[in-house]
Amino acid sequence: MANTWVLEKVRNIGISAHIDSGKTTLTERILFYTGRIHAIHEVKGKDGVGATMDSMELERERGITIQSAATNVSWGDTEINIIDTPGHVDFTIEVERALRVLDGAVLVLCGVAGVQSQSFTVDRQMRRYKVPRLAFINKLDRSGANAYRVVGTLRDKLNHNAVLMQIPIGAEDKFEGVVDLVKMKAFYFEGESGTTIREAAIPPEMLEDAKKHRHEMIGKAADFDEVLAEKFLMEEEPTEEDIKRGIRKGCISLMMTPTFMGSAYKNKAVQLLLNGVTEYLPNPLEVVNEALDQDKKEEKIVLPCDSTKPFVGYAFKLQETQFGQLTYMRIYQGTVKKGDFITNMTSGKKIKVPRLVRMHADKMSDVESSQAGDIAAMFGIDCESGTTFTDGEMNVTMTSMFVPNAVISLAVRPKDKLGADNFTKALNKFRKEDPTFRVHRDEESAETIISGMGELHLDVYMERMKREFKCEVIAGAPQVAYRETIGQGAAFDYTHKKQTGGSGQYAKVCGLLEPMPPNSEQTYEFVDEIAGGRIPREFIPACDKGFQEQMAKGPLIGFPIVNVRVKLQDGAYHDVDSSEMAFRICAMAAFRQGYEKAQPTALEPIMKLEVTCPEEFQGTVMGQINQRRGIIQGTSTMDGGLVVINAEVPLSEMFGYSTVIRSATQGKGEFTMEFSRYSPCPRSIQDELAKKYQEKRAAEQK
């Protein structure tokens, strides 16, 4: 880190994309060109070393990124904190947590495939946290690559105002370099690792094309800068500074996506992307960071990025190392020094900071302090992912990150009794570091259930238990996270009476159960329509609690009930025998009574599926999707004889699909899958689920 901490010269960026778009390869080149590493290693390299940012053994074996990894590099006089994130949808929380704390991002797109299914998810995440971004069209050396087509998909599919900053010189195996439309120069990247940058005149046959794209670029940038707009209208030649200022304003306002291109694998044009990061993405002073003031009913306040103000930090990622738990923290305000006491705003505990480090993948260097605008890591800080820390004076919490619901569960147990302690330790550790990994105990079957985002997600955690905790586990059959809901409205009218020695219990509730409107974000709504004191105000929350408790496990198939509005309209109470407990029990029974009449329906998770395979296997793959109750949404062909099939398929039909598609396409097919929505099950499947649940209950009662 530079001795002088100048916030204008700091960038906190993430690198995000669809799986296999080349994020980790791009990060590896950035580390090399900034002098962080002295040799380039590939993701699936023959040298057996693996990419620097894929530091976990499992990542190197599988050739995928599982955990986001942080590093810090210097480019010119700018300090860049970089987080390389996974592309696989099962590890989507890693992208969420990174984008939650970053000021800018690079969206990597494959030069052949363009916008893919996971590109939509990453783009949605960037919009959620209002993260300005650059686009980098990668893999332009590959057969079928077409930069202009990818820019078209960026505009049409993701609705980006994509502005070309460069155009490619040559294509596919003849891709040589890029024309910089701001400088109007051609750049070639020579030498074994592309370290020698040769600046030259634009090839004559490309000059007209370059002028056309430059005019378009200046026209779009002029929308954001008055000086540039005036020069554009007067047809005067703007300066480089004018153009860069307009593009920077457009990018930071989220209204423009400057688009760069190159080939990370072939070491071309990565240096110009780094220039773009420093020139167009915001520094910490240009980003609005909001916190919730706990003294003022969670009123939103803006935290200035000022190192002299009271300390506020946000722990966004936990990682286990040989030295103990490592907590990654974004510092939003103030300064934290080694030896300082900071307060965990969730538990209220004061914790001493024993060690502060700056991370470089799995390597680290000790630092004495860290200031507003920086990303640091600390040892000895016990907390969960998503915890706010302050100096104790500020009673604020940062807005939390979005955590998607789990879609798949497994019953797991240690292979032998000796591993039971380590099994518990592992589950607690994983739960703390990953909010999408959930653990609960099924009291009826006495099994430990783990839930997550997909087969691969849970697979990786079971493998980590074996390697990191020396605990082999046995897993039961995968369990889909079904839900229950109602198909129509129904009334309830229930009286709860219980007379024992001493005071009894009395409560009466009347009202309606109604389905929630389609596309509602809420899964439960409680409407209090009690008038005239028919139920005293102090018992209303107990009724709400009773309804919610009953919804935790439905009587149809034993899964949570969702999308129900409960209207409490009437009731009765007894001066002596009514209590919170009586109304809670009454509400639970009333809900069961109404639910039976409201056409209970089982819902199953539907997944968005995207399959890429050679055209010759298209018929076979589509046939297999149809057999799995899938609905084909559309197909598109790509250069290179590949076809992309988009479909919606029930998750319950997708177990073991990776093996099926590999054998059906001679190992050439690949797919990605992410949760889309819940949809009613076919009647035959609902009846089967209901029958299994009743058999299970009967067996337990015996």
XYZ file of C-alpha atoms in Angstrom:
702
model
C 0.000 0.000 0.000
C 1.291 3.448 -0.855
C 2.579 5.433 2.099
C 0.185 8.267 1.409
C -3.413 7.161 1.570
C -5.138 9.226 -1.145
C -8.769 8.148 -1.484
C -9.021 9.543 -5.022
C -6.391 6.959 -5.987
C -8.213 3.925 -4.517
C -10.518 1.519 -6.375
C -12.467 -1.342 -4.781
C -13.595 -3.596 -7.625
C -15.025 -7.060 -8.228
C -14.688 -9.312 -11.256
C -17.944 -11.139 -12.008
C -19.342 -13.214 -14.874
C -21.046 -16.388 -16.058
C -19.074 -19.556 -15.276
C -16.143 -20.166 -17.658
C -16.014 -16.606 -19.031
C -12.414 -16.229 -17.874
C -12.680 -14.194 -14.630
C -9.907 -16.010 -12.781
C -7.668 -16.017 -15.890
C -8.230 -12.254 -16.215
C -7.385 -11.695 -12.539
C -4.216 -13.786 -12.964
C -3.101 -11.460 -15.808
C -3.905 -8.369 -13.731
C -1.713 -9.738 -10.914
C 1.085 -10.397 -13.399
C 0.998 -6.994 -15.127
C 0.835 -5.132 -11.797
C 3.904 -7.034 -10.557
C 2.018 -8.948 -7.857
C 3.147 -12.307 -9.287
C 6.119 -13.098 -11.505
C 4.772 -16.072 -13.456
C 1.351 -16.781 -14.968
C -0.456 -19.980 -13.956
C -3.600 -21.254 -15.655
C -6.879 -22.330 -14.012
C -6.473 -25.887 -15.310
C -2.741 -25.545 -15.849
C -0.492 -28.466 -16.737
C 2.055 -27.174 -14.202
C -0.226 -28.390 -11.398
C 0.029 -25.021 -9.627
C -3.348 -23.571 -10.606
C -4.376 -19.922 -10.738
C -3.204 -17.729 -7.853
C -6.728 -16.702 -6.802
C -7.956 -20.327 -6.746
C -6.014 -21.055 -3.566
C -8.299 -23.806 -2.229
C -7.201 -27.340 -3.156
C -10.760 -28.189 -4.255
C -10.806 -25.193 -6.616
C -7.626 -26.322 -8.323
C -8.862 -29.881 -8.700
C -12.228 -28.909 -10.158
C -10.982 -25.905 -12.161
C -13.720 -23.649 -10.757
C -13.789 -20.777 -8.263
C -15.678 -21.689 -5.076
C -14.797 -18.843 -2.706
C -14.319 -15.207 -3.593
C -10.667 -14.230 -3.099
C -9.317 -10.755 -2.337
C -6.066 -9.147 -3.377
C -4.509 -5.698 -3.594
C -2.485 -4.361 -6.528
C -0.968 -1.049 -7.647
C -1.418 0.225 -11.202
C 0.458 3.459 -11.783
C -0.344 5.608 -8.757
C -3.682 3.854 -8.071
C -4.290 1.204 -5.405
C -6.837 -1.428 -6.488
C -8.519 -3.877 -4.098
C -9.822 -6.739 -6.256
C -12.258 -9.526 -5.389
C -12.445 -12.448 -7.852
C -15.870 -14.087 -7.490
C -17.230 -17.518 -8.513
C -19.378 -17.823 -11.644
C -21.262 -20.952 -10.602
C -24.803 -20.179 -9.419
C -24.433 -22.514 -6.407
C -21.927 -20.025 -4.944
C -23.975 -16.929 -5.752
C -23.697 -15.647 -2.148
C -19.987 -15.055 -2.793
C -20.947 -12.604 -5.557
C -23.662 -11.000 -3.380
C -21.293 -10.370 -0.478
C -18.553 -9.011 -2.747
C -20.826 -6.608 -4.630
C -22.364 -5.481 -1.320
C -19.043 -3.894 -0.295
C -17.492 -2.914 -3.634
C -17.546 0.458 -5.387
C -17.218 -0.818 -8.967
C -17.091 -4.014 -10.998
C -15.900 -5.559 -14.225
C -18.551 -7.670 -15.980
C -16.695 -10.269 -18.053
C -18.449 -11.674 -21.125
C -17.305 -14.522 -23.357
C -16.531 -13.272 -26.896
C -18.278 -16.345 -28.351
C -21.315 -16.895 -26.083
C -21.942 -13.259 -25.089
C -24.666 -12.768 -22.463
C -25.399 -16.125 -20.763
C -27.802 -17.167 -18.004
C -25.486 -16.304 -15.127
C -24.703 -12.921 -16.743
C -28.349 -11.999 -16.016
C -27.953 -12.969 -12.347
C -24.681 -11.050 -11.931
C -26.183 -8.013 -13.670
C -29.205 -8.155 -11.348
C -26.856 -8.285 -8.345
C -24.881 -5.283 -9.616
C -28.108 -3.307 -10.062
C -29.300 -4.339 -6.573
C -26.238 -2.730 -4.960
C -26.003 0.122 -7.532
C -22.495 -0.869 -8.603
C -21.068 1.005 -11.641
C -19.365 -1.371 -14.048
C -17.159 -1.767 -17.075
C -17.715 -4.646 -19.494
C -14.786 -6.725 -20.754
C -15.396 -8.924 -23.802
C -12.933 -11.773 -23.314
C -11.806 -14.765 -25.411
C -11.727 -12.852 -28.715
C -9.018 -15.277 -29.900
C -11.487 -18.190 -29.891
C -13.217 -19.636 -32.929
C -16.611 -17.975 -33.359
C -15.727 -14.852 -31.335
C -17.505 -11.684 -32.440
C -17.155 -8.565 -30.272
C -19.881 -6.591 -32.079
C -22.443 -9.361 -31.592
C -21.633 -9.503 -27.858
C -22.105 -5.718 -27.548
C -25.485 -6.214 -29.244
C -26.529 -8.826 -26.652
C -25.300 -6.522 -23.851
C -27.648 -3.830 -25.167
C -30.614 -6.025 -26.104
C -30.646 -8.648 -23.356
C -29.290 -6.703 -20.362
C -30.479 -3.228 -21.472
C -27.040 -1.673 -20.972
C -26.048 1.565 -22.627
C -22.866 -0.199 -23.791
C -20.288 2.157 -25.293
C -17.353 0.729 -27.242
C -14.046 2.070 -25.919
C -12.079 -0.104 -28.343
C -12.582 -2.130 -31.504
C -10.710 -5.389 -32.210
C -7.925 -5.734 -34.776
C -8.574 -9.084 -36.436
C -10.741 -11.869 -35.037
C -10.475 -15.463 -33.790
C -6.944 -16.839 -34.381
C -6.024 -13.586 -36.216
C -6.885 -11.370 -33.224
C -3.830 -9.113 -32.828
C -4.770 -6.146 -30.656
C -7.238 -3.273 -30.282
C -7.851 0.239 -31.553
C -8.288 2.685 -28.649
C -11.137 5.014 -29.693
C -10.193 7.727 -27.164
C -6.538 7.996 -28.257
C -7.298 6.881 -31.862
C -4.260 4.617 -31.843
C -3.750 0.889 -32.449
C -2.231 -1.158 -29.612
C -0.462 -4.479 -30.033
C 0.694 -6.716 -27.152
C 3.932 -8.516 -27.898
C 6.451 -10.725 -26.154
C 5.775 -14.067 -24.515
C 3.398 -12.650 -21.886
C 2.102 -9.598 -23.761
C 4.175 -7.228 -21.635
C 5.531 -5.197 -24.569
C 2.842 -2.744 -25.654
C 3.399 -1.354 -29.146
C 1.487 1.794 -30.075
C 0.969 2.328 -33.816
C -1.211 4.111 -36.349
C -4.639 2.588 -36.988
C -4.516 0.164 -39.967
C -5.835 2.157 -43.000
C -8.612 -0.369 -43.729
C -9.982 0.157 -40.177
C -9.828 3.965 -40.061
C -13.390 4.661 -41.284
C -14.813 2.062 -38.907
C -12.841 3.546 -35.982
C -14.059 7.093 -36.799
C -17.686 5.887 -36.894
C -17.448 4.144 -33.485
C -15.540 7.099 -31.963
C -18.274 9.511 -33.107
C -20.905 7.236 -31.528
C -18.866 7.035 -28.285
C -18.470 10.843 -28.025
C -22.193 11.317 -28.787
C -23.179 9.014 -25.898
C -20.621 10.537 -23.483
C -21.849 14.051 -24.381
C -25.164 13.268 -22.634
C -23.331 13.439 -19.305
C -21.012 16.456 -19.719
C -21.949 19.963 -20.837
C -18.509 20.955 -22.171
C -18.319 17.777 -24.266
C -21.943 18.241 -25.443
C -21.181 21.785 -26.623
C -18.098 20.664 -28.559
C -20.027 17.725 -30.040
C -22.846 19.996 -31.270
C -20.383 22.577 -32.637
C -18.504 19.703 -34.330
C -15.288 20.726 -32.553
C -12.647 18.103 -31.715
C -12.865 17.327 -27.956
C -9.742 16.677 -25.872
C -8.978 13.271 -24.345
C -9.834 14.739 -20.913
C -13.254 15.920 -22.167
C -14.131 12.439 -23.456
C -12.871 10.642 -20.336
C -14.749 13.042 -18.046
C -18.052 12.421 -19.895
C -17.583 8.642 -19.884
C -16.627 8.617 -16.196
C -19.759 10.608 -15.266
C -21.952 8.276 -17.333
C -20.366 5.184 -15.792
C -20.616 6.390 -12.162
C -24.263 7.420 -12.682
C -24.978 3.774 -13.761
C -26.268 5.114 -17.103
C -23.384 3.865 -19.233
C -21.239 0.747 -19.510
C -17.809 1.461 -21.076
C -16.925 -1.719 -22.986
C -13.375 -3.035 -23.361
C -12.171 -6.134 -25.160
C -9.273 -8.538 -25.433
C -8.103 -12.031 -24.624
C -6.859 -12.680 -21.095
C -5.602 -16.162 -22.013
C -3.574 -14.793 -24.957
C -2.337 -11.820 -22.842
C -3.943 -9.143 -24.993
C -5.354 -5.765 -23.885
C -5.598 -6.474 -20.127
C -3.393 -3.420 -19.403
C -5.873 -1.130 -21.199
C -8.704 -2.550 -19.075
C -6.670 -1.620 -15.970
C -6.365 1.910 -17.336
C -10.157 1.893 -17.727
C -10.622 0.792 -14.094
C -8.532 3.740 -12.852
C -10.074 6.250 -15.290
C -13.791 5.403 -15.183
C -14.736 3.481 -12.019
C -15.482 5.489 -8.845
C -13.184 5.998 -5.864
C -14.638 5.513 -2.339
C -15.455 9.248 -2.043
C -17.802 9.057 -5.054
C -20.013 6.299 -3.631
C -22.967 6.859 -1.291
C -22.858 4.375 1.621
C -25.993 4.157 3.755
C -26.339 2.834 7.300
C -29.356 2.382 9.583
C -29.396 4.535 12.738
C -30.549 2.225 15.537
C -31.270 5.214 17.823
C -33.780 6.606 15.321
C -35.864 3.532 14.379
C -33.434 2.441 11.632
C -33.572 5.785 9.833
C -31.164 5.776 6.858
C -28.050 7.925 7.246
C -25.140 8.465 4.851
C -21.665 7.548 6.124
C -18.974 9.919 4.825
C -15.793 8.136 3.719
C -13.720 10.020 6.290
C -10.886 8.441 8.303
C -11.235 11.029 11.130
C -14.868 10.109 11.973
C -15.919 7.282 14.381
C -15.143 3.794 13.042
C -17.768 1.764 11.114
C -16.897 -1.509 9.323
C -18.832 -4.380 7.749
C -17.655 -8.011 7.975
C -18.680 -9.482 4.640
C -16.739 -12.737 4.482
C -15.246 -15.272 6.900
C -12.521 -17.758 6.071
C -10.838 -20.437 8.166
C -7.028 -20.446 8.006
C -4.239 -22.217 9.889
C -4.096 -19.142 12.176
C -7.833 -19.193 12.973
C -10.836 -17.329 11.583
C -10.004 -14.559 9.129
C -12.663 -11.829 8.871
C -12.733 -9.663 5.741
C -14.003 -6.175 6.523
C -14.863 -3.149 4.421
C -14.032 0.027 6.356
C -16.733 2.603 5.627
C -15.814 5.317 8.107
C -12.965 6.095 10.515
C -9.768 4.152 11.130
C -9.051 0.827 12.838
C -5.620 0.065 14.300
C -4.048 -3.104 15.612
C -4.933 -3.311 19.330
C -8.121 -1.209 19.022
C -11.373 -2.310 20.639
C -14.347 -2.539 18.279
C -17.986 -3.414 19.055
C -19.992 -6.197 17.401
C -23.375 -4.496 16.775
C -25.239 -7.832 16.699
C -24.033 -9.184 20.056
C -22.957 -5.894 21.668
C -19.587 -7.454 22.599
C -16.352 -5.444 22.566
C -13.515 -7.216 20.772
C -9.829 -6.356 20.589
C -8.234 -6.404 17.109
C -5.103 -8.536 17.674
C -3.897 -8.616 14.050
C -4.643 -6.690 10.849
C -3.552 -8.000 7.447
C -3.781 -7.150 3.763
C -4.728 -10.160 1.660
C -3.297 -11.501 -1.553
C -5.363 -14.671 -2.301
C -4.140 -17.048 0.466
C -1.038 -14.968 1.318
C -1.052 -11.978 3.636
C 1.047 -9.104 4.899
C 0.610 -7.449 8.307
C -0.452 -3.802 8.499
C -0.710 -1.459 11.497
C -3.978 0.281 10.526
C -6.700 0.466 7.928
C -8.802 3.479 6.967
C -12.140 4.453 5.442
C -12.424 3.233 1.862
C -10.178 0.198 2.381
C -10.810 -3.546 2.540
C -8.837 -5.222 5.310
C -8.792 -8.611 7.012
C -8.547 -9.330 10.753
C -7.788 -12.307 12.932
C -9.409 -12.996 16.289
C -12.755 -11.359 15.426
C -15.583 -13.753 16.273
C -18.720 -12.908 14.286
C -21.047 -14.093 11.545
C -20.962 -13.003 7.920
C -22.828 -9.692 7.512
C -22.005 -8.207 10.957
C -21.510 -4.453 11.450
C -18.706 -3.252 13.755
C -18.318 0.243 15.229
C -16.118 1.986 17.781
C -18.976 1.678 20.299
C -20.071 5.317 19.936
C -21.988 4.901 16.684
C -25.177 2.874 17.150
C -25.621 2.006 13.469
C -25.811 -1.120 11.325
C -25.092 -1.426 7.615
C -27.898 -2.516 5.298
C -27.669 -6.277 4.951
C -26.959 -8.257 1.796
C -29.619 -10.229 -0.048
C -29.575 -13.924 0.870
C -31.473 -16.269 -1.492
C -33.496 -19.163 -0.069
C -32.092 -22.693 -0.124
C -33.588 -25.046 -2.734
C -32.134 -28.443 -1.826
C -31.595 -30.401 1.410
C -29.697 -33.527 2.461
C -29.824 -35.579 5.632
C -26.202 -36.071 6.743
C -24.444 -37.915 9.558
C -20.814 -38.673 10.422
C -19.556 -42.050 9.155
C -18.269 -43.018 12.600
C -18.982 -41.920 16.172
C -15.464 -40.512 16.598
C -16.159 -37.850 13.972
C -19.256 -36.464 15.762
C -17.395 -33.549 17.437
C -15.686 -32.488 14.230
C -18.986 -32.869 12.366
C -20.645 -30.339 14.694
C -17.635 -27.977 14.504
C -17.650 -28.106 10.701
C -21.381 -27.391 10.424
C -21.154 -24.431 12.822
C -18.174 -22.997 10.956
C -19.744 -23.363 7.502
C -23.020 -21.850 8.719
C -21.204 -18.790 10.043
C -19.191 -18.224 6.881
C -21.955 -18.889 4.328
C -25.495 -17.514 4.928
C -26.930 -19.744 2.150
C -25.710 -22.906 3.919
C -28.378 -23.788 6.481
C -28.409 -26.481 9.150
C -31.325 -27.720 11.231
C -32.273 -30.833 13.129
C -35.452 -32.660 12.158
C -36.885 -33.513 15.577
C -39.229 -36.179 14.195
C -36.577 -38.200 12.373
C -33.657 -37.064 14.641
C -31.616 -36.311 11.489
C -29.290 -33.394 10.786
C -30.460 -31.631 7.624
C -28.187 -29.376 5.566
C -29.694 -27.092 2.931
C -28.103 -25.077 0.156
C -28.230 -23.677 -3.374
C -27.651 -26.886 -5.339
C -26.014 -30.319 -5.531
C -22.538 -28.882 -6.137
C -22.889 -26.473 -3.195
C -23.613 -29.270 -0.687
C -21.104 -31.570 -2.384
C -18.300 -29.075 -1.814
C -19.172 -28.685 1.877
C -19.206 -32.452 2.430
C -15.826 -32.703 0.704
C -14.494 -29.859 2.899
C -15.678 -31.712 6.038
C -13.619 -34.695 4.938
C -10.490 -32.658 4.132
C -10.502 -29.848 6.672
C -12.121 -31.655 9.618
C -11.129 -35.292 8.910
C -14.804 -36.199 9.132
C -16.366 -38.377 6.452
C -20.134 -38.030 6.143
C -22.912 -40.236 4.824
C -25.670 -38.378 2.994
C -29.254 -39.472 2.442
C -31.213 -38.887 -0.767
C -31.449 -35.209 -1.784
C -34.623 -33.531 -0.557
C -36.218 -30.761 -2.602
C -37.446 -27.696 -0.691
C -41.148 -27.995 -1.503
C -43.715 -25.510 -0.178
C -47.447 -25.574 0.506
C -50.029 -22.900 -0.253
C -53.784 -22.456 -0.625
C -55.804 -22.457 -3.843
C -58.821 -20.470 -2.611
C -60.068 -18.385 0.299
C -61.635 -20.065 3.342
C -63.180 -18.906 6.610
C -62.192 -20.092 10.080
C -64.129 -19.896 13.342
C -62.527 -21.673 16.267
C -63.007 -21.632 20.022
C -60.301 -22.948 22.327
C -61.527 -24.045 25.787
C -59.571 -25.927 28.369
C -60.631 -26.243 31.991
C -58.192 -27.684 34.497
C -57.604 -27.093 38.190
C -57.139 -23.337 38.738
C -57.496 -20.886 35.847
C -58.463 -22.391 32.491
C -57.773 -21.351 28.906
C -60.279 -19.576 26.686
C -59.951 -17.901 23.281
C -62.024 -17.526 20.147
C -60.857 -16.292 16.723
C -62.785 -15.826 13.455
C -61.576 -14.660 10.076
C -60.422 -15.556 6.581
C -57.464 -17.198 4.858
C -56.780 -15.762 1.388
C -54.157 -16.476 -1.281
C -51.632 -13.634 -1.697
C -51.713 -11.766 -5.049
C -49.459 -13.292 -7.768
C -45.833 -12.030 -7.825
C -46.130 -10.704 -4.267
C -42.740 -10.481 -2.541
C -44.287 -11.295 0.848
C -45.019 -14.919 1.681
C -47.279 -14.083 4.660
C -49.447 -11.132 5.628
C -51.434 -10.622 8.829
C -54.389 -8.204 8.626
C -55.938 -7.061 11.915
C -59.622 -6.181 11.351
C -60.727 -6.485 14.982
C -63.069 -3.688 16.038
C -64.778 -2.840 19.296
C -62.305 -4.670 21.503
C -63.633 -8.149 20.599
C -60.079 -9.361 21.233
C -57.962 -7.161 23.558
C -55.031 -5.456 21.804
C -52.421 -7.265 23.923
C -53.566 -10.654 22.504
C -53.415 -9.674 18.798
C -49.619 -10.355 18.451
C -50.166 -13.799 20.041
C -52.704 -14.607 17.293
C -50.213 -13.484 14.616
C -47.533 -15.650 16.236
C -49.862 -18.668 16.335
C -50.689 -18.363 12.633
C -46.986 -18.088 11.731
C -46.067 -21.079 13.905
C -48.684 -23.203 12.159
C -47.333 -22.126 8.757
C -43.855 -23.443 9.583
C -44.979 -26.980 8.749
C -48.046 -27.683 6.638
C -50.313 -30.700 7.230
C -50.380 -31.684 3.537
C -46.748 -32.694 2.840
C -44.944 -31.373 5.931
C -43.297 -28.322 4.308
C -43.647 -24.590 5.132
C -46.840 -22.851 3.995
C -46.372 -19.687 1.897
C -48.375 -16.977 0.109
C -51.215 -16.738 2.631
C -52.938 -13.606 3.913
C -54.706 -14.095 7.270
C -57.514 -11.690 8.144
C -58.476 -11.680 11.810
C -62.041 -10.303 11.891
C -63.758 -11.333 15.113
C -63.300 -13.260 18.336
C -64.088 -13.456 22.008
C -62.191 -13.570 25.292
C -62.707 -14.317 28.979
C -61.593 -11.869 31.666
C -59.890 -14.587 33.730
C -59.164 -17.538 31.434
C -57.819 -15.701 28.354
C -54.068 -15.389 27.951
C -51.422 -14.999 25.248
C -50.884 -18.768 25.323
C -54.631 -19.441 24.855
C -54.856 -17.142 21.815
C -51.670 -18.571 20.284
C -53.003 -22.166 20.571
C -56.420 -21.042 19.294
C -54.860 -19.310 16.245
C -52.874 -22.451 15.379
C -55.999 -24.627 15.497
C -58.049 -22.030 13.580
C -55.432 -21.934 10.821
C -55.539 -25.750 10.524
C -59.342 -25.594 10.337
C -59.362 -22.983 7.545
C -56.442 -24.572 5.693
C -58.288 -27.867 5.170
C -61.100 -25.991 3.333
C -58.770 -23.737 1.276
C -57.634 -26.295 -1.364
C -54.119 -26.980 0.013
C -51.622 -27.252 -2.839
C -48.003 -28.451 -2.963
C -45.499 -26.153 -4.721
C -42.201 -27.276 -6.230
C -39.099 -25.194 -7.103
C -38.734 -24.573 -10.840
C -35.206 -23.981 -12.135
C -34.003 -21.928 -15.085
C -31.829 -24.286 -17.118
C -29.361 -23.306 -19.829
C -27.673 -26.097 -21.777
C -24.870 -25.524 -24.302
C -24.033 -28.449 -26.604
C -22.946 -29.217 -30.193
C -25.833 -28.917 -32.691
C -25.742 -32.651 -33.524
C -26.956 -33.462 -29.976
C -29.737 -30.827 -29.886
C -32.590 -33.323 -30.449
C -31.323 -35.741 -27.784
C -30.831 -32.994 -25.177
C -34.262 -31.464 -25.820
C -35.828 -34.925 -25.573
C -34.160 -35.469 -22.190
C -35.404 -32.077 -20.933
C -38.972 -32.930 -21.992
C -38.726 -36.299 -20.195
C -37.834 -34.362 -17.030
C -41.087 -32.369 -17.230
C -39.105 -29.436 -18.639
C -40.575 -26.701 -20.841
C -38.282 -25.411 -23.594
C -38.291 -21.585 -23.568
C -36.134 -21.087 -26.633
C -32.988 -22.099 -28.499
C -30.246 -20.086 -30.173
C -27.249 -21.085 -32.249
C -23.723 -19.841 -31.709
C -20.787 -19.805 -34.058
C -18.673 -22.931 -33.836
C -21.614 -25.317 -34.266
C -22.976 -24.883 -30.738
C -26.578 -24.493 -29.667
C -27.933 -22.950 -26.443
C -31.189 -24.385 -25.083
C -33.116 -22.407 -22.434
C -35.745 -24.240 -20.424
C -37.616 -24.351 -17.122
C -37.432 -27.672 -15.269
C -38.594 -28.842 -11.810
C -35.599 -29.269 -9.482
C -36.840 -32.706 -8.367
C -36.201 -34.029 -11.897
C -32.648 -32.667 -12.169
C -30.675 -34.888 -9.771
C -27.875 -36.680 -11.575
C -28.392 -34.608 -14.727
C -24.671 -33.762 -15.038
C -23.850 -37.461 -15.645
C -26.734 -37.853 -18.122
C -25.782 -34.843 -20.224
C -22.104 -35.815 -20.298
C -22.882 -39.277 -21.641
C -25.491 -37.957 -24.114
C -23.121 -35.375 -25.644
C -19.803 -37.300 -25.471
C -18.685 -34.975 -22.692
C -19.173 -31.831 -24.824
C -22.380 -30.531 -23.224
C -22.492 -28.247 -20.200
C -25.332 -26.674 -18.257
C -26.079 -24.060 -15.625
C -29.159 -23.961 -13.459
C -30.620 -21.421 -11.060
C -33.810 -21.036 -9.055
C -36.621 -19.262 -10.901
C -39.879 -19.600 -8.924
C -42.296 -21.929 -7.149
C -45.079 -23.556 -9.169
C -47.905 -26.004 -8.266
C -46.945 -29.702 -8.479
C -48.872 -32.030 -10.808
C -51.656 -33.801 -8.889
C -49.994 -37.230 -9.106
C -46.783 -35.915 -7.524
C -48.707 -34.024 -4.828
C -50.615 -37.205 -3.920
C -47.369 -39.168 -3.766
C -45.722 -36.552 -1.494
C -48.820 -36.452 0.751
C -48.886 -40.266 1.003
C -45.171 -40.385 1.957
C -45.701 -37.720 4.617
C -48.669 -39.540 6.148
C -46.706 -42.840 6.199
C -43.768 -41.079 7.884
C -46.066 -39.580 10.540
C -47.769 -42.924 11.163
C -44.383 -44.629 11.585
C -43.237 -41.946 14.053
C -46.417 -42.197 16.120
C -45.896 -45.955 16.534
